[in-house]
Structure formats: structure tokens, C-alpha cells
Amino acid sequence: MKTIFITGASGGFGKAIAKTLAKQNVKLILTGRNKVHLDEVCRFITENSSSSVLPLVFDVQDLNACKKAIKSIPDTFNDIDVLINNAGLAVDLKTINKGNYEDWERMINTNIKGLLYMTRLISPFMVKKKSGHIVNIGSISSREVYVGGNVYCATKHAVLALSQGMRMDLLPHRIKVTHVSPGAAETNFSVVRFHGDKTRAAKVYEGFTPLLAEDVANVVEYVLSLPEHVCINEINITCTAQFNGLINRS
Ligand code: NDP
Ligand code: 8X3
């Protein structure tokens, strides 16, 4: 039975990935900061599948909290086969001259440092057993930039560089690394970006049909389903109305 560790599983992509993979009778370690939301996901999985779930509530920005969480994993869950580095966020859409220092810190600390902490803590187990798969959720913003996207896009460019570096570093240990780049998807992402302003967030997805979290989850499921000798290094997924930065709004 595979053990799969997913960061940011209390909502959005992480929650959809957890629910999709739960159908395969696996062990899931699900993380997030919001205990209520995380417990809801765990309850759903326990009631609707034969997979077992371990919730871990912590902030990926906090190295000590990450270390403590990993240490707390019981023996029954500590043989981790897959790490899905998904937790992440964008804060605001301010041009660089007006950017807020705290917003920059949150994006850098979550999207880059959080991903690094989790990878550093979990990859040694994979190296030891000479197998494993790390899936990093990047973005179309790993290659594109847009007005006001400055620091968020920089963090996702960093996720792409780190994915490529990890792939090389871990290749001798038979560990796969996959960088998944979704385009616009209607999750809680824009609500978080706009500090809870749901009206402004909804406008982002007006005039076209965006991706659903489940679309991304299906792609992750596919990437994980391939035989041991096959590795998807990068995969881009957008809704049909989007190509790179261009969205066709009707
Ligand atoms: P959501 O806001 O719906 O979900 C984000 C998840 O990340 C939540 O579970 C949240 O949990 C968790 N998270 C955020 N900050 C932290 C933190 N400091 N510590 C631990 N967990 C954290 O957004 P998405 O599902 O859309 O985003 C998931 C990933 O996908 C992100 O990396 C995002 O950049 C990326 N992405 C999103 C796209 C989109 O259009 N939606 C497109 C391309 C990439 P909690 O609040 O409980 O901590
Ligand atoms: C999130 C989607 O459009 O802000 O990565 O790049 S977008």
C-alpha cells in the first residue's frame, strides 16, 4: 500500500488530489493549517474509501513546525513513497513599486522555502529505499509573468528550477520528480490573493471556463500511475480557453 504525503490538502488542488488518490486504497498524510477544513477532508476520505488518513496541522513556512510534524509520523505511515508539494499561495496583485514586504515574505516563505523544507525532510527516506516520486505543483507562472504577478511568478519560476535541480540530484537514487504547471483554476486561490474579496476573485474567471481542481487531480493521478521506468518531468495543463498568458474571454 503506497504512502502519499500531500501539503495543502485542506482545500483546492490538494484536497481534490487526496480524494482522487484515496480511491486507490492508499495511506494519505494530509497537511494544512486549517484544522477544521483538513478534518473535513479526512472524514470524507475515511467514510468514502478504504484508504487511511493521517492529518498533520502545521505551517510549511515554519521549519521547526515542519520538523516536528515529520517526527510525529507514526511507524505505520512513515514509509513515504510520494511527496506532493502543493501548498502555496499568491498574495495580492500589486506592481513592484507598490508591493507589500509582508506579502512578498509570505509568498517566498510558503512557495519556495516551504517546498524546500518538506523536500529536505522527506527525500532522505526515499534516497534510503532508492525509490520515490516528488510532484511539485508549479504553475503556468513558472514560465510566464503578468502585471502585478512579479513575486508570485518569481516563486513559481523558482519551483521549476528546483524541480529540475531535484530531478538531477535524485536521479541516481531512482527518485522521480515531476513539475506540474496548471493554468487558471477556480479554487480558493484568488480569494486568498484578494484577501477574502470573493467578488473580485470571481471576476478572474468570468467569460471562460477555467480548470477545476479535479482536472489537476486527474493529471497528478496519471503522472503517478506510470511504470517505474517512466518519468514525466514536466506537464502543462490549461483550460481550453487559455494558452500561456492569453485567455480567450467571450
Ligand atoms: P487554495 O487556496 O484553494 O489551496 C491552497 C492550499 O495550500 C490550502 O490547502 C492551504 O491550506 C495550503 N497552504 C497555504 N499556505 C500554507 C502554509 N503556509 N502552510 C501550509 N499549508 C498552506 O489554492 P490552490 O489549490 O489553487 O493552490 C494550490 C497550489 O496550486 C499552490 O501552490 C498554487 O500556487 C498552485 N496553482 C494554483 C493555480 C490556480 O489557478 N488555482 C494555478 C497554478 C498553480 P491552509 O489554508 O489550511 O493552510
Ligand atoms: C496561479 C495561476 O494565473 O496566477 O498560478 O498564474 S496564475
XYZ file of C-alpha atoms and ligand atoms in Angstrom:
305
model
C 0.000 0.000 0.000
C 1.508 3.342 -1.109
C 2.011 6.188 1.359
C 1.378 9.631 -0.133
C 2.169 12.918 1.589
C 0.268 15.964 0.299
C 0.870 19.518 1.517
C -2.039 21.953 1.357
C -4.701 19.244 1.331
C -7.287 21.249 3.283
C -8.604 22.835 0.074
C -8.252 23.328 -3.673
C -5.903 21.073 -5.648
C -4.528 19.283 -2.583
C -7.994 18.269 -1.403
C -9.010 17.100 -4.906
C -5.754 15.145 -5.294
C -6.304 13.480 -1.908
C -9.884 12.490 -2.778
C -8.838 11.155 -6.186
C -5.904 9.120 -4.885
C -7.953 7.806 -1.948
C -9.869 5.643 -4.449
C -6.685 3.552 -4.859
C -6.587 2.254 -1.282
C -3.516 4.154 -0.097
C -2.182 5.741 3.075
C -2.507 9.521 2.935
C -0.685 12.059 5.065
C -2.578 15.304 4.555
C -1.384 18.692 5.740
C -2.627 22.257 6.047
C -3.047 24.980 8.642
C -6.835 24.960 8.828
C -7.668 22.027 11.132
C -11.423 22.221 10.551
C -11.070 22.012 6.758
C -8.405 19.316 6.990
C -10.550 17.201 9.335
C -13.477 17.506 6.893
C -11.313 16.134 4.059
C -10.083 13.295 6.280
C -13.633 12.434 7.357
C -14.812 12.349 3.734
C -11.985 10.012 2.751
C -12.484 7.707 5.718
C -16.230 7.479 5.053
C -15.940 7.001 1.284
C -12.859 4.846 0.723
C -10.719 2.157 2.281
C -7.691 4.471 2.410
C -6.314 5.536 5.768
C -5.513 9.140 6.579
C -3.174 10.974 8.906
C -3.831 14.730 9.248
C -0.921 16.998 10.204
C -1.716 20.606 11.038
C 1.246 22.937 10.595
C 2.546 25.912 8.623
C 5.096 24.984 5.941
C 6.773 28.375 6.437
C 7.936 27.298 9.885
C 10.947 24.958 9.689
C 10.640 23.814 13.303
C 6.948 23.038 12.812
C 7.816 21.053 9.660
C 10.469 19.072 11.560
C 8.078 18.422 14.457
C 5.328 17.258 12.098
C 7.623 14.811 10.310
C 8.912 13.476 13.633
C 5.339 12.887 14.798
C 4.534 10.484 11.948
C 3.861 7.017 13.404
C 5.688 3.946 12.040
C 2.559 2.849 10.188
C 2.749 5.963 7.978
C 6.466 6.713 7.737
C 7.338 4.737 4.612
C 6.602 7.650 2.268
C 6.519 6.817 -1.460
C 5.157 10.077 -2.841
C 5.520 13.714 -1.771
C 3.207 16.226 -3.394
C 4.458 19.746 -2.723
C 1.249 21.637 -3.363
C 0.800 24.178 -0.521
C 1.165 27.648 -1.933
C -0.433 30.984 -2.498
C -0.374 34.353 -4.193
C -0.901 37.461 -2.138
C -2.274 40.499 -3.955
C -1.509 41.794 -7.435
C 0.461 44.957 -6.739
C 3.055 46.292 -9.162
C 6.621 46.028 -7.889
C 6.884 49.693 -6.846
C 3.860 49.316 -4.570
C 4.478 45.776 -3.281
C 3.966 44.944 0.347
C 7.041 43.439 2.045
C 4.959 41.093 4.196
C 3.102 39.736 1.154
C 6.438 39.054 -0.548
C 7.722 37.219 2.539
C 4.590 35.033 2.715
C 4.841 34.004 -0.929
C 8.580 33.328 -0.792
C 8.375 31.524 2.553
C 5.440 29.328 1.534
C 6.033 28.631 -2.141
C 9.824 28.279 -2.092
C 11.029 27.716 1.447
C 8.088 25.507 2.486
C 8.623 23.304 -0.557
C 12.342 23.119 0.210
C 11.790 22.240 3.869
C 9.380 19.416 3.042
C 11.638 18.064 0.324
C 14.725 18.181 2.539
C 12.893 16.395 5.347
C 11.247 13.666 3.270
C 13.674 12.947 0.400
C 16.301 11.214 2.634
C 13.756 8.439 3.339
C 13.306 7.998 -0.411
C 17.059 8.007 -1.014
C 17.452 5.310 1.615
C 14.989 2.987 -0.067
C 16.038 4.004 -3.599
C 12.550 4.811 -4.796
C 10.072 7.640 -4.584
C 8.263 10.335 -6.508
C 8.128 14.046 -5.767
C 5.457 16.084 -7.522
C 5.879 19.845 -7.327
C 2.870 21.985 -8.155
C 4.280 24.875 -10.141
C 2.128 26.987 -12.392
C 1.834 28.463 -15.815
C 3.555 31.284 -13.885
C 6.647 29.075 -13.673
C 7.361 30.358 -17.185
C 5.014 33.322 -17.724
C 4.765 36.671 -15.954
C 1.914 39.165 -15.858
C 1.362 42.668 -14.497
C 1.325 42.524 -10.695
C 2.376 38.854 -10.709
C 6.037 39.754 -10.090
C 6.902 37.955 -6.831
C 4.340 35.135 -7.196
C 5.674 34.385 -10.689
C 9.245 34.533 -9.359
C 8.404 31.942 -6.701
C 6.902 29.633 -9.335
C 9.907 30.150 -11.634
C 11.939 29.034 -8.610
C 9.749 25.935 -8.211
C 10.535 24.999 -11.818
C 14.292 25.494 -11.286
C 14.147 23.497 -8.064
C 12.189 20.705 -9.764
C 14.848 20.448 -12.461
C 17.636 20.536 -9.874
C 15.926 17.932 -7.690
C 15.385 15.680 -10.685
C 19.124 15.710 -11.401
C 20.160 15.350 -7.767
C 17.787 12.481 -7.087
C 18.114 10.657 -10.400
C 20.933 8.384 -9.157
C 18.611 7.306 -6.339
C 15.816 6.259 -8.722
C 13.539 9.005 -7.449
C 11.210 10.666 -9.930
C 10.482 14.410 -9.849
C 7.597 15.897 -11.785
C 6.794 19.582 -12.196
C 3.070 20.117 -12.826
C 2.097 23.514 -14.281
C -1.612 24.290 -14.087
C -3.158 27.382 -15.642
C -6.092 29.305 -14.172
C -8.226 27.089 -11.934
C -11.149 28.191 -9.814
C -10.192 27.201 -6.275
C -9.744 29.410 -3.236
C -6.554 30.755 -4.855
C -7.932 34.137 -5.984
C -9.983 34.593 -2.806
C -6.728 34.240 -0.844
C -4.904 36.510 -3.315
C -7.523 39.241 -2.855
C -7.700 38.952 0.943
C -11.127 37.279 1.037
C -12.797 39.525 -1.579
C -14.955 36.891 -3.302
C -16.455 39.322 -5.835
C -13.028 40.372 -7.094
C -11.895 36.747 -7.095
C -14.899 35.601 -9.159
C -14.105 38.235 -11.825
C -10.814 36.433 -12.598
C -12.809 33.502 -14.025
C -15.504 35.486 -15.872
C -16.038 34.869 -19.584
C -14.315 31.479 -19.824
C -14.422 28.028 -18.277
C -11.388 27.611 -16.019
C -9.831 24.351 -14.858
C -11.384 22.583 -11.909
C -9.268 21.249 -9.060
C -10.392 17.768 -10.151
C -8.832 18.285 -13.616
C -5.458 18.865 -11.997
C -6.010 15.930 -9.635
C -6.645 13.627 -12.614
C -3.359 14.708 -14.197
C -1.466 14.079 -10.959
C -3.117 10.651 -10.695
C -1.951 9.879 -14.249
C 1.615 11.044 -13.583
C 1.771 8.762 -10.535
C 0.314 5.792 -12.415
C 3.202 5.303 -14.842
C 5.610 2.356 -14.631
C 8.814 2.659 -12.621
C 10.979 3.310 -15.708
C 8.806 6.215 -16.971
C 9.011 9.741 -15.526
C 7.091 12.790 -16.672
C 9.478 15.607 -15.894
C 7.116 18.458 -16.692
C 3.483 18.693 -17.638
C 1.447 21.785 -18.514
C -2.310 21.843 -18.151
C -4.576 24.756 -19.011
C -8.256 25.085 -19.740
C -9.079 25.159 -23.438
C -9.603 28.941 -23.343
C -6.048 29.579 -22.108
C -2.707 29.365 -23.882
C 0.278 30.595 -21.908
C -0.752 34.018 -20.600
C -3.532 34.518 -23.123
C -7.128 33.796 -22.112
C -9.986 33.899 -24.626
C -12.901 35.553 -22.773
C -16.205 35.697 -24.610
P -6.176 27.044 -2.428
O -6.058 28.370 -1.778
O -7.532 26.527 -2.765
O -5.404 25.936 -1.580
C -4.126 26.198 -1.067
C -3.740 25.124 -0.077
O -2.423 25.428 0.407
C -4.668 25.066 1.110
O -4.872 23.733 1.493
C -3.883 25.806 2.181
O -4.220 25.273 3.442
C -2.449 25.441 1.828
N -1.484 26.393 2.356
C -1.330 27.700 2.008
N -0.373 28.261 2.749
C 0.090 27.298 3.591
C 1.068 27.261 4.604
N 1.792 28.346 4.914
N 1.275 26.115 5.280
C 0.552 25.011 4.969
N -0.391 24.971 4.033
C -0.626 26.108 3.351
O -5.297 27.178 -3.763
P -4.959 26.110 -4.915
O -5.447 24.773 -4.552
O -5.379 26.706 -6.182
O -3.371 26.166 -4.853
C -2.569 25.012 -4.663
C -1.257 25.215 -5.391
O -1.511 25.339 -6.790
C -0.491 26.468 -4.998
O 0.883 26.150 -4.943
C -0.769 27.434 -6.150
O 0.258 28.364 -6.302
C -0.840 26.474 -7.316
N -1.548 26.902 -8.505
C -2.848 27.357 -8.462
C -3.497 27.714 -9.637
C -4.887 28.247 -9.645
O -5.245 28.947 -10.624
N -5.707 27.940 -8.666
C -2.839 27.562 -10.936
C -1.488 27.096 -10.859
C -0.885 26.761 -9.696
P -4.464 26.113 4.797
O -5.121 27.386 4.436
O -5.274 25.160 5.616
O -3.092 26.277 5.339
C -1.850 30.534 -10.479
C -2.484 30.881 -11.755
O -2.905 32.667 -13.466
O -1.991 33.395 -11.352
O -0.585 30.010 -10.604
O -0.619 32.212 -12.934
S -1.955 32.370 -12.377
